[in-house]
Coordinates of C-alpha atoms and ligand atoms in Angstrom, one line a residue:
X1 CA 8.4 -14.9 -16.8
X2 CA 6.4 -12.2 -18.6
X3 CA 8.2 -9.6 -20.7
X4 CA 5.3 -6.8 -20.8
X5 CA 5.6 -3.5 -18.6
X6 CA 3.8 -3.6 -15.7
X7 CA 1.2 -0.9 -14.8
X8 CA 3.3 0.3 -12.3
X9 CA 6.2 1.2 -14.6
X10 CA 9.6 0.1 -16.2
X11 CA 11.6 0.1 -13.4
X12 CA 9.8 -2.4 -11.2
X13 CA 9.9 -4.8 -14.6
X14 CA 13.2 -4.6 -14.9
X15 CA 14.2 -5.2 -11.2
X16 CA 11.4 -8.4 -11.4
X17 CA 13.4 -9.8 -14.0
X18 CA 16.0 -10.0 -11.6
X19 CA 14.5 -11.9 -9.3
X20 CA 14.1 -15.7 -9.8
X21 CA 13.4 -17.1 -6.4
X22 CA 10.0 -15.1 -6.7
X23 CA 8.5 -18.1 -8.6
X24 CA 9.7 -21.0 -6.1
X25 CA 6.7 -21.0 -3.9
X26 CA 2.9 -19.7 -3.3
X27 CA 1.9 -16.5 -2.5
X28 CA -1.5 -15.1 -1.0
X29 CA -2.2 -11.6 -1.2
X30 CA -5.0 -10.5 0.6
X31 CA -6.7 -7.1 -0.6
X32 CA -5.7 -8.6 -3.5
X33 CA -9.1 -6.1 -5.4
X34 CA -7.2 -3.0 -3.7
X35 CA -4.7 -0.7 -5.3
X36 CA -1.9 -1.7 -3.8
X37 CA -3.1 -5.3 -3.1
X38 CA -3.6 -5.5 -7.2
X39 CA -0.2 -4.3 -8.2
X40 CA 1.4 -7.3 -6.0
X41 CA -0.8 -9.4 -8.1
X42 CA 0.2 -8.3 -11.6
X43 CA 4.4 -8.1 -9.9
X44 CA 4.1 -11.9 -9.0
X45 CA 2.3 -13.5 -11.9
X46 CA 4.2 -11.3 -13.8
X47 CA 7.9 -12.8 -12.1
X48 CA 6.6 -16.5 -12.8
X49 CA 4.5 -17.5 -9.2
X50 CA 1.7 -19.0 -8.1
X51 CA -0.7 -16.1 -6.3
X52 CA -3.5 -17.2 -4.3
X53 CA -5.9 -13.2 -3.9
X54 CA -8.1 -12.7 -0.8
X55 CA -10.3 -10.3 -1.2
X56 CA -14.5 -9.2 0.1
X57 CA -14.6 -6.2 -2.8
X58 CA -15.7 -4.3 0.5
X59 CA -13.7 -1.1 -0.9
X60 CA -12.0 -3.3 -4.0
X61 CA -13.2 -3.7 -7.0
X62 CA -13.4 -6.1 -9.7
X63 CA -12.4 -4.7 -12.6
X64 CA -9.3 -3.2 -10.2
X65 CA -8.8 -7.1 -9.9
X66 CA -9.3 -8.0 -13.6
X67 CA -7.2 -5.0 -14.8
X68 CA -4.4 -6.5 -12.8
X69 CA -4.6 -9.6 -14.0
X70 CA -5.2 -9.0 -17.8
X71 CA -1.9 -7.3 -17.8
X72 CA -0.2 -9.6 -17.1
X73 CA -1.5 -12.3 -20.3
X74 CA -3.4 -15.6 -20.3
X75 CA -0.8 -17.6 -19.3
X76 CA 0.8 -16.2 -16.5
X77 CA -2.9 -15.3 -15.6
X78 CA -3.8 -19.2 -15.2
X79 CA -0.9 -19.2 -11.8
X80 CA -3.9 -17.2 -10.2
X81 CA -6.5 -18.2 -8.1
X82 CA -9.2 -15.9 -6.6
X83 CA -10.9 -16.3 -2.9
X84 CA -13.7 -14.0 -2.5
X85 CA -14.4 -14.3 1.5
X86 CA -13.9 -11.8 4.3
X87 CA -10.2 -11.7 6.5
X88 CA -13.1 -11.4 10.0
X89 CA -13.8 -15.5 9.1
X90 CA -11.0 -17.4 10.5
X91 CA -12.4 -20.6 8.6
X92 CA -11.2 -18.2 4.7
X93 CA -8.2 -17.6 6.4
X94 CA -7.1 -20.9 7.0
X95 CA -8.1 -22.1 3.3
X96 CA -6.4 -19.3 2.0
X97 CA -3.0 -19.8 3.6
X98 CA -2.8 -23.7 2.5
X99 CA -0.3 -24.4 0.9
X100 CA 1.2 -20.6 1.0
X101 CA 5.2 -19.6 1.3
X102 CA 4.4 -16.0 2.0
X103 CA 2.0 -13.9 2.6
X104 CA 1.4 -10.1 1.7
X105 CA -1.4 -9.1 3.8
X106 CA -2.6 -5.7 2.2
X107 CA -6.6 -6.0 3.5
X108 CA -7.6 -3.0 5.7
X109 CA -10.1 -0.6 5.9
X110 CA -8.4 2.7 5.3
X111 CA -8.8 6.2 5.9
X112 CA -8.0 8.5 9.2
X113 CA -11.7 10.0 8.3
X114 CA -13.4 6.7 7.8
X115 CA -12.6 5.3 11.3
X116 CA -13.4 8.4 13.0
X117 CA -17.2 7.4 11.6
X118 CA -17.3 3.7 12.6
X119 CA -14.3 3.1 14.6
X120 CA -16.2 -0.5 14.9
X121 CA -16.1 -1.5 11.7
X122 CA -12.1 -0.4 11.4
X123 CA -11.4 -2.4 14.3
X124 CA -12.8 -5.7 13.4
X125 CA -11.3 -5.5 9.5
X126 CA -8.0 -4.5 10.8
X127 CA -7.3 -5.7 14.2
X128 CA -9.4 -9.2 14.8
X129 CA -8.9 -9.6 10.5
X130 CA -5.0 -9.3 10.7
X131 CA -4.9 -11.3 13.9
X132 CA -7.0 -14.6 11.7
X133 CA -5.2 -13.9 8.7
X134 CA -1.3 -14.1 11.3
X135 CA -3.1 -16.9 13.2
X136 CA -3.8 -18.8 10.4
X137 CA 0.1 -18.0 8.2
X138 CA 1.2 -19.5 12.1
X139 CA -0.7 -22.4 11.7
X140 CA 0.0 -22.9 7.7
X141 CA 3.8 -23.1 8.6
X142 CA 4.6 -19.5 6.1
X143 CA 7.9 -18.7 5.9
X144 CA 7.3 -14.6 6.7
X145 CA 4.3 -12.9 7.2
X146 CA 4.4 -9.3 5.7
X147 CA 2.0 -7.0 6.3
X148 CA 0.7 -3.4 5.8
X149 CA 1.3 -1.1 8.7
X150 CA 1.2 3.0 8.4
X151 CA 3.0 6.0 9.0
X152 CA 0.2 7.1 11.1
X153 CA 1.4 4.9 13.9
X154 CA 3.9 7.8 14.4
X155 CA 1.2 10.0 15.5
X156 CA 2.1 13.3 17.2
X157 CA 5.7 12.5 17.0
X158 CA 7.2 15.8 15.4
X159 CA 10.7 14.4 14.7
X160 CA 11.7 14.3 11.4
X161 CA 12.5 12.1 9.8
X162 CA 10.8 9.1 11.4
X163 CA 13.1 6.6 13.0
X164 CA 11.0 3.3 13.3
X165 CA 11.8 3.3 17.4
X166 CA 10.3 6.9 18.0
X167 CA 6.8 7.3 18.1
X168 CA 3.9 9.3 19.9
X169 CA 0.6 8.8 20.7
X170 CA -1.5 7.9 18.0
X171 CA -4.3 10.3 16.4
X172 CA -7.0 8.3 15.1
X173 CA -8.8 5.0 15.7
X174 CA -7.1 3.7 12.1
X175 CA -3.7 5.0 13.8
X176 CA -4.8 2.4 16.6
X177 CA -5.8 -0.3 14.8
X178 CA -1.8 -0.6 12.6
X179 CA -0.1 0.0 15.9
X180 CA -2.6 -2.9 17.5
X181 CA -1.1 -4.9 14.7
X182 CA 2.2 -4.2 15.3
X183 CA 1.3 -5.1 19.1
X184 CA 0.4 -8.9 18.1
X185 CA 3.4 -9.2 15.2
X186 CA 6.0 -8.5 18.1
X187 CA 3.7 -11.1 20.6
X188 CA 3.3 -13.7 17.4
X189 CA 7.3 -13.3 16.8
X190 CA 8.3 -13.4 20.5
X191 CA 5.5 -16.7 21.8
X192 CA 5.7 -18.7 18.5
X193 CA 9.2 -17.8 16.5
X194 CA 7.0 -16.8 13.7
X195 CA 9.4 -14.3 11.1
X196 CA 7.0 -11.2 10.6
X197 CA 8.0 -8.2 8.7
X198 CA 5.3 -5.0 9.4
X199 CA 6.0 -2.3 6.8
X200 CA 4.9 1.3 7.5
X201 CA 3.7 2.6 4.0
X202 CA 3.9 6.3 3.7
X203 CA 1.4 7.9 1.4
X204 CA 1.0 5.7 -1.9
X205 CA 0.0 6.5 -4.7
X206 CA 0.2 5.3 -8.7
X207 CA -2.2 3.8 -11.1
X208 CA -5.6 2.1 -10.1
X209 CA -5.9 3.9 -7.2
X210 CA -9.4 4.8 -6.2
X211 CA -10.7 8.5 -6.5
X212 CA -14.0 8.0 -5.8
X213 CA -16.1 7.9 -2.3
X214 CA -15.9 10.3 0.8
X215 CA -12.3 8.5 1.8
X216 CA -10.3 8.4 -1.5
X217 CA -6.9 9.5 -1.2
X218 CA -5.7 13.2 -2.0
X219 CA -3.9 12.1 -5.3
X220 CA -6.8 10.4 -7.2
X221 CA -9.4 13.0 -6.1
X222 CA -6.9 15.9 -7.1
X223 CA -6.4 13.8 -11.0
X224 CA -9.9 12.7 -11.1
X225 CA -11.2 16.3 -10.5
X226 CA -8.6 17.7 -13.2
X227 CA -9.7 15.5 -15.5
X228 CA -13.7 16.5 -15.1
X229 CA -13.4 20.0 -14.5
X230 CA -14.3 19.5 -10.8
X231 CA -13.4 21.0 -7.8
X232 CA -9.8 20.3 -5.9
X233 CA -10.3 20.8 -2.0
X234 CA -7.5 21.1 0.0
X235 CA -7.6 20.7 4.0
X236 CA -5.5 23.3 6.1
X237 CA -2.9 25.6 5.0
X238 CA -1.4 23.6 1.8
X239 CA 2.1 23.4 4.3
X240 CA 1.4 19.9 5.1
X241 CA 3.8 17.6 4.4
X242 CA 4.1 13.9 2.6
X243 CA 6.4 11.6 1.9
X244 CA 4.8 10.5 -1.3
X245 CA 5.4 7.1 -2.0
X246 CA 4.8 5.6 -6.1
X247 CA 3.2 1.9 -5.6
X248 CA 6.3 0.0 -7.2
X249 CA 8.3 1.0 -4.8
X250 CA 5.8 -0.6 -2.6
X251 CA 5.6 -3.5 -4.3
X252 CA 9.6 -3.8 -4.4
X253 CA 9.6 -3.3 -0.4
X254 CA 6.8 -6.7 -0.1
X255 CA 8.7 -8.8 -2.5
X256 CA 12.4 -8.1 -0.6
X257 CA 10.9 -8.5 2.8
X258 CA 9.5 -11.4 2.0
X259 CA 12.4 -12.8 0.3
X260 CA 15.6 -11.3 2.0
X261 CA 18.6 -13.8 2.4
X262 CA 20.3 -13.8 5.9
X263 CA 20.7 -13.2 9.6
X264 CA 16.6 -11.3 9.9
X265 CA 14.7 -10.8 12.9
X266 CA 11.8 -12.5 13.7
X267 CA 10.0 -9.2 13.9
X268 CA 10.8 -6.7 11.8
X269 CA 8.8 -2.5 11.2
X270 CA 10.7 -1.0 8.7
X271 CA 9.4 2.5 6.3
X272 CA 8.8 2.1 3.4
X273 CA 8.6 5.6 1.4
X274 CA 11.2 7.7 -0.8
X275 CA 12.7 9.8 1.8
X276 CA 11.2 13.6 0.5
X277 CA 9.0 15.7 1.6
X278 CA 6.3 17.2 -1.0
X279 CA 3.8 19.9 0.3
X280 CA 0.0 19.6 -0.6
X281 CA 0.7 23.4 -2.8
X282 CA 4.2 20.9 -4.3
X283 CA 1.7 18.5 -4.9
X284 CA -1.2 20.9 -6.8
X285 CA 1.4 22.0 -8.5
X286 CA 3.0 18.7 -10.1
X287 CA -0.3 17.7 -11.2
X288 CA -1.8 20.7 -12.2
X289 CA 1.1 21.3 -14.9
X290 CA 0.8 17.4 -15.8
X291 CA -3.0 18.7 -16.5
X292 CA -2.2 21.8 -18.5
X293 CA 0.3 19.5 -20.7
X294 CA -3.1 17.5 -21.7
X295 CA -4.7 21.1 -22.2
X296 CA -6.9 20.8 -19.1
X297 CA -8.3 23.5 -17.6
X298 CA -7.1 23.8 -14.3
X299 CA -7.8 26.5 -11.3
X300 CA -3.9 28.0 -10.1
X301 CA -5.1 26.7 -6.5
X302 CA -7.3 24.1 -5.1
X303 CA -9.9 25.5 -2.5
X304 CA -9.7 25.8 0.9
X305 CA -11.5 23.8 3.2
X306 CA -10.3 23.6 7.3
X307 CA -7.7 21.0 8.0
X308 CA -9.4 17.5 9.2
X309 CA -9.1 15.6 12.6
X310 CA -6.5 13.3 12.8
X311 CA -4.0 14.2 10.0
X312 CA -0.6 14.5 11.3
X313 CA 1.6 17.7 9.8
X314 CA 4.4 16.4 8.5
X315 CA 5.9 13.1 7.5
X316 CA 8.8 11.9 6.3
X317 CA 10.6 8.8 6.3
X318 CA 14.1 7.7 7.3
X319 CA 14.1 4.6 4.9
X320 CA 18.1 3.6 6.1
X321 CA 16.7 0.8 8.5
X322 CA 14.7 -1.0 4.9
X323 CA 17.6 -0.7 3.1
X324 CA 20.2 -1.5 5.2
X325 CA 18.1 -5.2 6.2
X326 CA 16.8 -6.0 2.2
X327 CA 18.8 -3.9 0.1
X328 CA 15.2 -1.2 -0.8
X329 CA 16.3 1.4 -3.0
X330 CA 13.1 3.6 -4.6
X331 CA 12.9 2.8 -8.1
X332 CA 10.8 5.8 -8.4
X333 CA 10.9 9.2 -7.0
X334 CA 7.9 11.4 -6.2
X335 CA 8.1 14.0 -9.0
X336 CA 8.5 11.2 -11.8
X337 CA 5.6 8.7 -10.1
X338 CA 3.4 11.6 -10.1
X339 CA 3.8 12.9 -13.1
X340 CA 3.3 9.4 -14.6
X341 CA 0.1 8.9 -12.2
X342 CA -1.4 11.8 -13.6
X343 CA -0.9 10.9 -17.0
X344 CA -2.3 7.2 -16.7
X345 CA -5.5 9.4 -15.3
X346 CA -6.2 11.2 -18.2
X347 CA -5.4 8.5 -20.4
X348 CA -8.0 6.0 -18.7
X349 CA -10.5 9.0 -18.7
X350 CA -10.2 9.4 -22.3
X351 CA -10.6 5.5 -23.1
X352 CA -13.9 6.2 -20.9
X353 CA -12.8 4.6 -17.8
Ligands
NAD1 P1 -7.6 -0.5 -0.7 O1 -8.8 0.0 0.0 O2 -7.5 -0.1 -2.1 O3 -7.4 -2.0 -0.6 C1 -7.8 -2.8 0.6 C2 -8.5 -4.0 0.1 O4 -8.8 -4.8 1.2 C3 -9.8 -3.8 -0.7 O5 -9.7 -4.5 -1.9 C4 -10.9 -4.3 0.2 O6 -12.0 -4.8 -0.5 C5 -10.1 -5.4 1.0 N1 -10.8 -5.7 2.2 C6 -11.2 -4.8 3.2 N2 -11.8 -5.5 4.2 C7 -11.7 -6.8 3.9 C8 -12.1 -8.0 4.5 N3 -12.8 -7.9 5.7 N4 -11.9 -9.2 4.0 C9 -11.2 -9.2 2.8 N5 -10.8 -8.2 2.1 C10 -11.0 -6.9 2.7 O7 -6.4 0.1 0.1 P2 -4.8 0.2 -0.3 O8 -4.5 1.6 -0.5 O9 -4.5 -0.8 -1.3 O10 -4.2 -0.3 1.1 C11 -3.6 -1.6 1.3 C12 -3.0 -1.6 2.7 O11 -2.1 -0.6 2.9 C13 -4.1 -1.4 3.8 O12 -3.7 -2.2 4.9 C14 -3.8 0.1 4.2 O13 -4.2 0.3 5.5 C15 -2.3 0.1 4.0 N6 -1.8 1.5 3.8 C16 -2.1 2.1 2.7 C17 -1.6 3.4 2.5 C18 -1.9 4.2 1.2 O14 -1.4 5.3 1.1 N7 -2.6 3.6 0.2 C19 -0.8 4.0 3.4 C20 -0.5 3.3 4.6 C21 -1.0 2.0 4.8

C-alpha cells in the first residue's frame, strides 16, 4: 500500500487506506487514458491491486495515463498492465477480462454536443462497446460489473432531486446510448444472474480533466481559459443548474460498488454526485476568485453565447439510494473540489503543462 497523496486529494487516500480487500483480486479499468478512467488507476495501484487499463487513446491521452501511474511510484506501478485496443473488438474484450474480479468500465465517447454530430460513432463506442465489454465480464466469470451511466438518462424529467425510478424522455443521442446500457445491464442481470451495478455520474470534475477540443467540459475550459487570458463562454442564462461532482468521490462510489458486502441486487443504478446544486454564475464565480488569488486577470462574467440543444436545466441528485446500499458518503464537496481543481490548473500551467 502506497503512503503518497493521490492526485485526487487527501481524503480519498485516507479512506483507501481503509480498505484492504481492494488488493485481493484483478481489476480492469477500461478508459483507463480518461480522466476519470485514470484516477481509478492511480486509487487501485495505489490500495495494493493488480489493474489491468483498456484504453484506444480515442479521446485519452498518454501522458493522462502516465501521470496517473507515475503517482503512484515504481513499485506499485509494476501491478499495472496496459492494453491498448478498442471496447468495438469483442476478441480485446475477452483478453482483457481474463483473469479479472471486477470491472470498472469508464470507456465512452462523451459529450451531449458530440453525439448530436455523429450519433454513429456514439452509438457503436457506447452501446455495441459496453455490450462486448458486459458480454465478455459474463463470460470471464467477474464478480460485478460496474459501469458509467449519466445523469442525462433523466432527460426532461423536471423533478428535483432525481430519484433513480423517475425519468423522462431522453434529450440527446448520448442520453440514448447510457439508458441503452442500462437497457442490457437489467437483461444481462435478469437472463444470466450476472451482479451489475450502473452508476449515474453527475457532472465530474477534478484534476486531469481535459479542457481542450470542441467537447471539453465547462470546468476545464472555464480554468484553462483563466489561466491564458482567454475567453469563458457560457451557454443560456447562467441559471442552469449542476450537481457538481469532485472525481474522488467518483472513484470512492466504483471501489464500494464493486466491493460492497451483503444482501445486493443483481442489478443495481444508483447516483453518484454530492447532493447540491451550483449555478453556471456559482460556478464563474468559485473559479474566478480561485483565479484572482493567483493574481489572474479575470472578466466579472463569462460571455454569453445561446444555450445548446440537449442540455437539461437542472440537476441534482438524491444520493440516499448509494448510500443507503454501500455506505457513499462524498469525501469532497463542490466548493472545496473546485477550488482545489482550479488551483491544480494554474499550478500545471505554470510547470508548462
Ligand atoms: P474521457 O473521455 O476522459 O474518458 C473516456 C476514455 O474512453 C478515453 O480515454 C477514451 O480514449 C476511451 N475510449 C473511448 N472509446 C474507446 C474505445 N472504443 N475503446 C477503448 N477506449 C475508448 O471521459 P470521462 O469524463 O473520464 O468519462 C468516463 C465515463 O464516465 C464515460 O463513460 C462517460 O460517458 C461517463 N460520464 C462522465 C461524466 C463526466 O462528467 N465526466 C458524466 C457522466 C458520465
Amino acid at each position: 500500500m502506497s503512503s503518497r497523496e493521490l492526485t485526487a486529494g487527501a481524503e480519498l487516500s485516507s479512506w483507501l487506506g481503509q480498505q484492504r480487500s481492494l488488493a485481493e483480486g484483478r481489476w480492469l479499468v477500461t478508459g483507463a487514458a480518461g480522466f476519470i478512467g485514470s484516477h481509478l488507476v492511480e486509487a487501485l495501484l495505489s490500495a495494493g491491486a493488480e489493474v489491468v487499463g483498456l484504453d484506444n487513446f480515442l479521446t485519452g491521452r498518454r501522458e493522462t495515463l502516465d501521470a496517473a501511474v507515475k503517482a503512484v511510484g515504481p513499485d506499485a506501478a509494476k501491478r499495472f498492465r496496459f492494453i491498448e485496443g478498442d471496447i468495438r473488438s469483442l476478441e480485446t474484450c475477452t483478453s482483457a477480462t481474463e483473469g479479472v474480479r471486477w470491472v470498472l468500465h469508464q470507456a465512452a465517447l462523451g459529450s451531449v454536443p458530440r453525439s448530436l454530430e455523429n450519433p454513429i460513432a456514439s452509438h457503436d463506442v457506447n452501446v455495441t462497446g459496453h455490450l462486448n465489454v458486459l458480454h465478455a465480464s459474463r463470460l470471464a466469470g467477474v464478480e460485478r460489473f460496474v459501469y458509467a451511466s449519466s445523469s442525462s438518462v433523466y432527460g426532461d424529467d423536471a423533478n428535483l432531486p432525481k430519484l433513480e425510478e423517475r425519468v423522462g424522455r431522453v434529450l440527446s443521442p448520448y442520453a440514448a446510448t447510457k439508458r441503452t446500457n442500462e437497457t442490457y445491464a437489467s437483461v444481462f442481470a435478469s437472463c444470466y444472474g450476472q451482479r451489475i451495478t450502473g452508476l449515474r455520474y453527475f457532472n465530474v470534475f477534478g484534476p486531469r480533466q481535459d479542457p481542450q477540443g470542441p467537447y471539453a467540459a465547462v470546468i476545464p475550459r472555464w480554468l484553462d481559459a483563466m489561466a491564458s487570458g482567454g475567453i469563458c463562454t457560457l451557454h443560456g442564462d447562467g441559471l442552469t443548474s449542476r450537481d457538481f461532482c469532485f472525481v474522488a468521490n467518483v472513484v470512492k462510489a466504483n471501489l464500494l460498488a464493486a466491493q460492497a458486502q451483503g444482501e445486493r441486487d443483481t442489478n443495481e443504478i444508483f447516483n453518484v454526485a454530492c447532493g447540491e446544486k451550483t449555478t453556471l454564475r456559482e460556478l464563474y464565480a468559485h473559479l474566478r476568485s480561485a483565479a484572482l488569488s493567483r493574481g489572474l486577470v479575470v472578466a466579472e462574467s463569462p460571455v454569453g453565447s445561446p444555450p445548446r440543444v440537449g442540455d437539461i436545466r437542472h440537476s441534482q441528485a438524491d444520493i440516499g439510494a448509494i448510500s443507503r446500499a454501500t455506505g457513499y458518503q462524498p469525501l469532497v464537496f463542490a466548493e472545496d473540489g473546485l477550488v482545489r481543481t482550479a488551483h491544480w490548473y494554474f499550478d500545471q500551467r505554470a510547470r508548462g503543462g
